[in-house]
Amino acid sequence: MTTIINLICASPKRHTELHYAQAIEIAHMVATGERETSRGANQIGNLHRSGTTRWSSHFDSICSLIDMYGATITVLESMVQEGSSNSIRGEAGGCLIVMKSFEFIFILYLMHKIMGITDLLCRALQQKSLDILNAMDLVSTTKALLQTLRDAGFDLLLANVQFVCTKYEIDIPHMNASYKNATGRSCQQQGSVTVYQHYHYDIFNSTIDFQLEELNSRFNDETVELLVLSSALEPKDNFKSFKVDAIYKLAEKFYPEDFNEQEMYYLRSQLEHYQIDVIRHESFQNMSTISELCRGLAETNKSQHYHLIDRLIRLVLTLPVSTATTERTFSAMKHVKTVLRNKMKEEFLIDSMMIYIERELVEDIDLDSIIDEFYSTKHRRVQL
């Protein structure tokens, strides 16, 4: 799919041809009643490239290709006939063969279905300020929807794929025929597997099982409980989620080596004072993240009085709850580690990326002071 989109979008001429083919297709569908006309509907779109680190962009890319499938086929057929070089004509011909296969259509619509279910969870996990409770609810609903799709979604998906194949005159294999793997030689076959069984169990069920296994691995019951209990410390909405028992259970169950028995007793006492003092204090009313709360406790010197709560907050801050920072790191690496810098050492790469990612924190640093400090470390022949 990435090759097809890059091939179409690489040239302004092909981009124009895609828009023209899409306009003709939309006009035909409106004339035949396949599309309804209304304000803002039937807009000419573009094929979206999927980003390396932005999960939701993959779903947008699939949606755009499905919406402009017919127009893309038209442009590829034109490229096969009128391509400027043999390589372009050959690449377009290969993409055309793949796009007009039943397996490509099946996998395209399967991924559209799966990514449509997981898209809301992906967007929630990508937010810089993560709502833990709602994110955990989305994990549960995503698992339930994927399981429902696995149990009762194959026949509906297959019927939709067959409809698309019929519309674009793509050969549909006989579902009860034996599935031939690889080149079709008898030595390469694995038993008497039908085409229906191959698409149902080897592709459909296996793909969904992989997604469910990944979710269960990353968000098992213990991890979900840890995140839910951690949310009781959030100062969002004037400490709406604050619960003394939940915070006490968090320290008792997940951090037993960081708090001894006597400290656990004092922790509950500090929480009772904290509930009246900090939650009602005007300096903590407009906070939304645990990191802001930790910084606020230090600035008001309340971390000295509530040192056990401050310790627990710092432990919670080490949890990799949100993926937004990880995404920014991978995106920054493409800008920092360029072709000219591909031999830099790991320590220098980490320092460069830290400055690039946390740009707002280094804006106030004076470059002259850095040069003077670097110059004063040892005697140099030339003034920097």
Coordinates of C-alpha atoms in Angstrom, one line a residue:
M1 CA 0.0 0.0 0.0
T2 CA 2.9 2.4 0.9
T3 CA 4.5 1.7 -2.5
I4 CA 1.3 2.4 -4.4
I5 CA 0.6 5.7 -2.6
N6 CA 4.2 6.8 -3.0
L7 CA 4.2 6.0 -6.7
I8 CA 1.0 8.0 -7.3
C9 CA 1.9 11.0 -5.1
A10 CA 5.5 11.3 -6.3
S11 CA 4.5 13.2 -9.4
P12 CA 2.2 16.3 -9.7
K13 CA 1.0 15.0 -13.0
R14 CA -0.2 11.7 -11.5
H15 CA -1.7 13.7 -8.7
T16 CA -3.7 15.7 -11.2
E17 CA -4.8 12.5 -13.0
L18 CA -5.9 11.0 -9.7
H19 CA -8.1 14.0 -9.0
Y20 CA -9.6 13.9 -12.5
A21 CA -10.3 10.2 -12.3
Q22 CA -11.9 10.6 -8.9
A23 CA -14.1 13.4 -10.2
I24 CA -15.3 11.2 -13.0
E25 CA -16.0 8.3 -10.7
I26 CA -17.9 10.5 -8.2
A27 CA -20.0 12.0 -11.0
H28 CA -20.9 8.5 -12.2
M29 CA -21.8 7.3 -8.7
V30 CA -24.0 10.3 -8.1
A31 CA -25.7 9.7 -11.5
T32 CA -26.4 6.1 -10.7
G33 CA -27.6 6.8 -7.1
E34 CA -24.6 5.1 -5.4
R35 CA -23.8 8.4 -3.7
E36 CA -26.0 11.0 -2.1
T37 CA -25.5 14.7 -2.8
S38 CA -25.4 17.2 0.0
R39 CA -23.4 20.2 1.2
G40 CA -19.8 19.3 1.8
A41 CA -20.2 15.7 0.4
N42 CA -18.3 14.1 -2.5
Q43 CA -15.2 16.2 -2.0
I44 CA -12.1 15.4 -4.1
G45 CA -9.5 13.9 -1.7
N46 CA -5.8 12.9 -1.7
L47 CA -4.0 9.6 -0.9
H48 CA -2.6 10.0 2.6
R49 CA 0.9 8.7 3.4
S50 CA 1.2 6.8 6.7
G51 CA 3.6 8.3 9.2
T52 CA 6.4 6.3 10.8
T53 CA 5.4 7.0 14.4
R54 CA 1.8 8.3 14.1
W55 CA -0.5 5.3 14.5
S56 CA -3.7 7.0 13.4
S57 CA -2.1 8.0 10.1
H58 CA -2.1 4.4 9.0
F59 CA -5.9 4.3 9.4
D60 CA -6.2 7.5 7.4
S61 CA -4.0 6.0 4.7
I62 CA -6.2 2.9 4.4
C63 CA -9.4 5.0 4.3
S64 CA -8.1 7.2 1.5
L65 CA -7.0 4.2 -0.6
I66 CA -10.4 2.6 -0.2
D67 CA -12.2 5.8 -1.1
M68 CA -10.1 6.3 -4.2
Y69 CA -9.5 2.7 -5.2
G70 CA -11.1 3.1 -8.6
A71 CA -9.3 6.3 -9.4
T72 CA -6.0 4.8 -8.3
I73 CA -6.6 1.8 -10.6
T74 CA -7.2 4.2 -13.5
V75 CA -4.0 6.2 -12.9
L76 CA -1.9 2.9 -12.6
E77 CA -3.4 1.7 -15.9
S78 CA -2.4 5.0 -17.5
M79 CA 1.1 4.7 -16.2
V80 CA 1.5 1.2 -17.6
Q81 CA 0.6 2.5 -21.0
E82 CA 2.2 6.0 -20.9
G83 CA 5.0 5.7 -18.3
S84 CA 8.1 7.8 -19.0
S85 CA 10.5 4.8 -18.4
N86 CA 10.5 1.0 -18.3
S87 CA 11.1 1.0 -14.5
I88 CA 8.0 3.2 -13.9
R89 CA 5.9 1.2 -16.2
G90 CA 7.1 -2.1 -14.6
E91 CA 6.5 -0.8 -11.0
A92 CA 3.0 0.5 -12.0
G93 CA 2.2 -2.9 -13.6
G94 CA 3.3 -4.8 -10.5
C95 CA 1.2 -2.5 -8.2
L96 CA -1.8 -2.9 -10.6
I97 CA -1.5 -6.7 -10.4
V98 CA -1.4 -6.6 -6.6
M99 CA -4.3 -4.2 -6.3
K100 CA -6.6 -6.2 -8.6
S101 CA -6.1 -9.4 -6.5
F102 CA -8.7 -10.8 -4.1
E103 CA -6.1 -11.2 -1.3
F104 CA -5.1 -7.5 -1.4
I105 CA -8.8 -6.4 -1.2
F106 CA -9.4 -8.8 1.7
I107 CA -6.4 -7.7 3.7
L108 CA -7.2 -4.0 2.9
Y109 CA -10.7 -4.2 4.3
L110 CA -9.6 -6.4 7.2
M111 CA -7.1 -3.8 8.3
H112 CA -9.7 -1.1 7.8
K113 CA -12.0 -2.9 10.2
I114 CA -9.3 -3.6 12.8
M115 CA -7.8 -0.1 12.7
G116 CA -11.2 1.4 12.9
I117 CA -11.7 -0.4 16.2
T118 CA -8.3 0.4 17.6
D119 CA -8.1 4.0 16.3
L120 CA -9.9 5.6 19.3
L121 CA -7.6 3.9 21.8
C122 CA -4.5 4.8 19.7
R123 CA -5.5 8.5 19.7
A124 CA -6.1 8.4 23.5
L125 CA -2.7 6.9 24.2
Q126 CA -1.0 9.4 22.0
Q127 CA -2.2 12.4 24.0
K128 CA 0.5 14.2 26.0
S129 CA -1.9 14.6 29.0
L130 CA -3.4 11.2 29.3
D131 CA -6.8 10.5 31.0
I132 CA -5.9 7.2 32.5
L133 CA -9.4 6.1 33.6
N134 CA -10.9 6.8 30.2
A135 CA -7.9 5.2 28.4
M136 CA -8.4 2.0 30.5
D137 CA -12.1 2.0 29.6
L138 CA -11.1 2.2 25.9
V139 CA -8.8 -0.8 26.4
S140 CA -11.7 -2.9 27.6
T141 CA -14.1 -1.7 24.8
T142 CA -11.4 -2.3 22.2
K143 CA -10.8 -5.9 23.4
A144 CA -14.6 -6.5 23.4
L145 CA -15.1 -5.2 19.9
L146 CA -12.1 -7.2 18.5
Q147 CA -13.5 -10.3 20.1
T148 CA -16.9 -9.6 18.6
L149 CA -15.3 -9.1 15.2
R150 CA -13.5 -12.4 15.5
D151 CA -16.6 -14.3 16.5
A152 CA -19.1 -12.9 14.1
G153 CA -17.4 -10.6 11.6
F154 CA -15.9 -12.9 9.0
D155 CA -18.9 -13.6 6.9
L156 CA -19.9 -9.9 6.7
L157 CA -16.3 -8.9 5.8
L158 CA -16.2 -11.7 3.1
A159 CA -19.5 -10.5 1.6
N160 CA -18.2 -6.9 1.5
V161 CA -14.9 -8.0 -0.2
Q162 CA -16.8 -10.1 -2.8
F163 CA -19.0 -7.1 -3.5
V164 CA -16.0 -4.9 -4.1
C165 CA -14.3 -7.5 -6.3
T166 CA -17.5 -7.9 -8.4
K167 CA -17.7 -4.1 -8.8
Y168 CA -14.2 -3.8 -10.1
E169 CA -14.2 -7.1 -12.0
I170 CA -11.7 -8.9 -9.9
D171 CA -11.5 -12.7 -9.9
I172 CA -13.0 -14.2 -6.8
P173 CA -11.6 -17.6 -5.9
H174 CA -13.9 -20.6 -5.1
M175 CA -14.1 -20.8 -1.4
N176 CA -14.4 -24.6 -1.3
A177 CA -11.4 -25.1 -3.6
S178 CA -8.1 -26.3 -2.2
Y179 CA -5.8 -23.4 -1.3
K180 CA -2.4 -23.5 -3.1
N181 CA 0.4 -22.0 -1.2
A182 CA 3.6 -20.5 -2.7
T183 CA 4.2 -21.7 -6.3
G184 CA 1.5 -24.4 -6.1
R185 CA 3.9 -27.4 -6.0
S186 CA 2.6 -30.4 -4.0
C187 CA 5.7 -30.4 -1.7
Q188 CA 4.9 -26.9 -0.6
Q189 CA 1.3 -27.6 0.5
Q190 CA 0.3 -28.1 4.1
G191 CA -2.6 -30.5 4.1
S192 CA -6.0 -30.1 2.5
V193 CA -6.8 -26.5 3.4
T194 CA -9.6 -24.8 1.5
V195 CA -9.6 -21.1 0.4
Y196 CA -12.3 -20.4 2.9
Q197 CA -10.3 -21.9 5.8
H198 CA -7.1 -20.0 4.7
Y199 CA -8.8 -16.6 4.7
H200 CA -10.9 -17.3 7.8
Y201 CA -8.3 -19.0 10.1
D202 CA -4.9 -18.2 8.7
I203 CA -5.5 -14.5 8.0
F204 CA -8.6 -13.3 9.7
N205 CA -8.5 -15.1 13.0
S206 CA -4.7 -15.0 13.3
T207 CA -4.6 -11.2 12.7
I208 CA -7.2 -10.5 15.4
D209 CA -5.6 -13.0 17.8
F210 CA -2.3 -11.1 17.4
Q211 CA -4.0 -7.8 18.3
L212 CA -5.8 -9.3 21.3
E213 CA -2.6 -10.9 22.5
E214 CA -0.8 -7.6 22.2
L215 CA -3.4 -5.8 24.2
N216 CA -3.6 -8.5 26.9
S217 CA 0.2 -8.4 27.1
R218 CA 0.5 -4.6 27.4
F219 CA -2.7 -4.1 29.5
N220 CA -3.1 -7.2 31.7
D221 CA -5.2 -7.0 34.9
E222 CA -2.3 -6.1 37.1
T223 CA -1.2 -3.2 34.8
V224 CA -4.7 -1.9 34.5
E225 CA -5.2 -1.9 38.3
L226 CA -1.9 -0.1 38.7
L227 CA -2.9 2.6 36.2
V228 CA -6.3 3.0 37.7
L229 CA -5.0 3.3 41.2
S230 CA -2.4 5.8 40.0
S231 CA -5.1 8.0 38.6
A232 CA -6.3 8.7 42.2
L233 CA -3.3 11.1 42.5
E234 CA -4.2 13.2 39.5
P235 CA -5.1 16.8 40.4
K236 CA -7.3 17.2 37.3
D237 CA -10.8 18.8 37.8
N238 CA -9.8 19.9 41.4
F239 CA -8.7 16.4 42.5
K240 CA -11.9 14.8 41.4
S241 CA -10.3 11.3 41.4
F242 CA -8.7 11.6 44.8
K243 CA -9.3 8.6 47.1
V244 CA -7.4 7.9 50.2
D245 CA -8.0 4.1 50.1
A246 CA -7.0 3.8 46.5
I247 CA -3.7 5.7 47.1
Y248 CA -3.0 3.7 50.2
K249 CA -3.6 0.4 48.3
L250 CA -1.4 1.6 45.5
A251 CA 1.6 2.0 47.9
E252 CA 0.8 -1.2 49.8
K253 CA 0.3 -3.5 46.8
F254 CA 2.7 -2.1 44.1
Y255 CA 5.5 -0.4 46.1
P256 CA 6.0 -2.6 49.2
E257 CA 9.8 -2.3 49.1
D258 CA 9.6 1.5 49.1
F259 CA 7.4 1.9 52.2
N260 CA 7.9 -0.1 55.5
E261 CA 5.1 -0.9 57.9
Q262 CA 5.6 2.2 60.0
E263 CA 5.7 4.5 56.9
M264 CA 2.5 2.9 55.7
Y265 CA 0.8 4.0 58.9
Y266 CA 2.2 7.5 58.6
L267 CA 1.1 7.6 54.9
R268 CA -2.6 7.2 55.7
S269 CA -2.2 10.0 58.3
Q270 CA -0.5 12.3 55.8
L271 CA -3.2 11.5 53.2
E272 CA -5.9 12.6 55.6
H273 CA -4.2 16.0 56.2
Y274 CA -3.4 16.2 52.4
Q275 CA -7.1 15.8 51.6
I276 CA -8.0 18.9 53.5
D277 CA -4.8 21.0 53.0
V278 CA -3.6 20.5 49.5
I279 CA -6.8 19.7 47.7
R280 CA -8.4 23.0 48.9
H281 CA -5.3 25.1 48.5
E282 CA -5.6 27.8 45.8
S283 CA -2.2 27.0 44.4
F284 CA -3.2 23.5 43.3
Q285 CA -6.6 24.3 41.8
N286 CA -5.7 24.7 38.1
M287 CA -3.3 21.7 37.8
S288 CA -4.0 18.8 35.4
T289 CA -1.0 16.5 35.5
I290 CA 0.8 14.6 38.2
S291 CA 4.1 16.2 37.2
E292 CA 2.6 19.7 37.8
L293 CA 1.4 18.4 41.2
C294 CA 4.9 17.2 42.1
R295 CA 6.4 20.5 41.0
G296 CA 3.8 22.4 43.0
L297 CA 4.5 20.5 46.2
A298 CA 8.2 21.3 45.9
E299 CA 7.6 25.0 45.2
T300 CA 5.3 25.4 48.2
N301 CA 7.6 23.3 50.4
K302 CA 4.6 21.0 51.2
S303 CA 6.7 18.1 49.9
Q304 CA 8.6 18.3 53.3
H305 CA 5.4 17.8 55.3
Y306 CA 4.0 15.2 52.9
H307 CA 7.3 13.5 52.1
L308 CA 5.7 10.0 51.8
I309 CA 3.0 11.2 49.3
D310 CA 5.7 13.1 47.4
R311 CA 7.8 9.8 47.2
L312 CA 4.7 8.0 45.9
I313 CA 4.1 10.7 43.3
R314 CA 7.7 10.5 42.1
L315 CA 7.4 6.7 41.8
V316 CA 4.2 7.0 39.7
L317 CA 5.9 9.5 37.4
T318 CA 8.3 6.8 36.4
L319 CA 5.5 4.8 34.8
P320 CA 5.6 5.0 30.9
V321 CA 1.9 5.8 30.8
S322 CA 1.7 7.9 27.6
T323 CA 3.4 7.1 24.2
A324 CA 3.4 10.8 23.2
T325 CA 7.0 11.3 24.4
T326 CA 8.2 8.1 22.7
E327 CA 6.6 9.3 19.4
R328 CA 8.3 12.7 19.7
T329 CA 11.6 10.9 20.3
F330 CA 11.4 8.8 17.2
S331 CA 10.3 11.8 15.1
A332 CA 13.2 13.8 16.5
M333 CA 15.7 11.1 15.6
K334 CA 15.0 11.6 11.9
H335 CA 15.9 15.3 12.2
V336 CA 18.9 14.9 14.5
K337 CA 20.6 11.8 13.1
T338 CA 20.9 12.8 9.5
V339 CA 23.2 11.4 6.8
L340 CA 26.0 13.8 7.8
R341 CA 25.7 12.7 11.5
N342 CA 25.2 9.0 11.1
K343 CA 28.5 8.2 12.9
M344 CA 27.8 10.2 16.1
K345 CA 28.3 8.4 19.4
E346 CA 25.3 7.3 21.5
E347 CA 26.0 9.9 24.3
F348 CA 26.2 12.8 21.9
L349 CA 23.0 11.6 20.1
I350 CA 21.1 11.4 23.4
D351 CA 22.2 14.9 24.4
S352 CA 21.3 16.3 21.0
M353 CA 17.8 14.7 21.0
M354 CA 17.1 15.9 24.5
I355 CA 17.8 19.5 23.5
Y356 CA 15.7 19.0 20.3
I357 CA 12.7 17.4 22.1
E358 CA 12.6 19.7 25.1
R359 CA 13.1 22.9 23.1
E360 CA 10.9 25.0 25.4
L361 CA 13.3 24.2 28.3
V362 CA 16.4 25.4 26.6
E363 CA 15.1 28.6 25.1
D364 CA 16.4 30.6 28.0
I365 CA 19.9 29.2 27.9
D366 CA 22.5 31.8 26.9
L367 CA 24.8 30.5 24.2
D368 CA 27.7 32.8 25.2
S369 CA 27.6 31.4 28.7
I370 CA 28.0 27.8 27.3
I371 CA 30.9 28.9 25.2
D372 CA 32.6 30.6 28.2
E373 CA 32.1 27.5 30.4
F374 CA 33.4 25.2 27.7
Y375 CA 36.4 27.5 27.1
S376 CA 37.2 27.6 30.9
T377 CA 37.4 23.8 31.2
K378 CA 41.0 23.9 29.9
H379 CA 43.6 26.2 28.3
R380 CA 43.0 26.7 24.5
R381 CA 45.2 28.3 21.9
V382 CA 42.4 30.2 20.3
Q383 CA 39.5 32.1 21.8
L384 CA 36.2 30.5 20.9

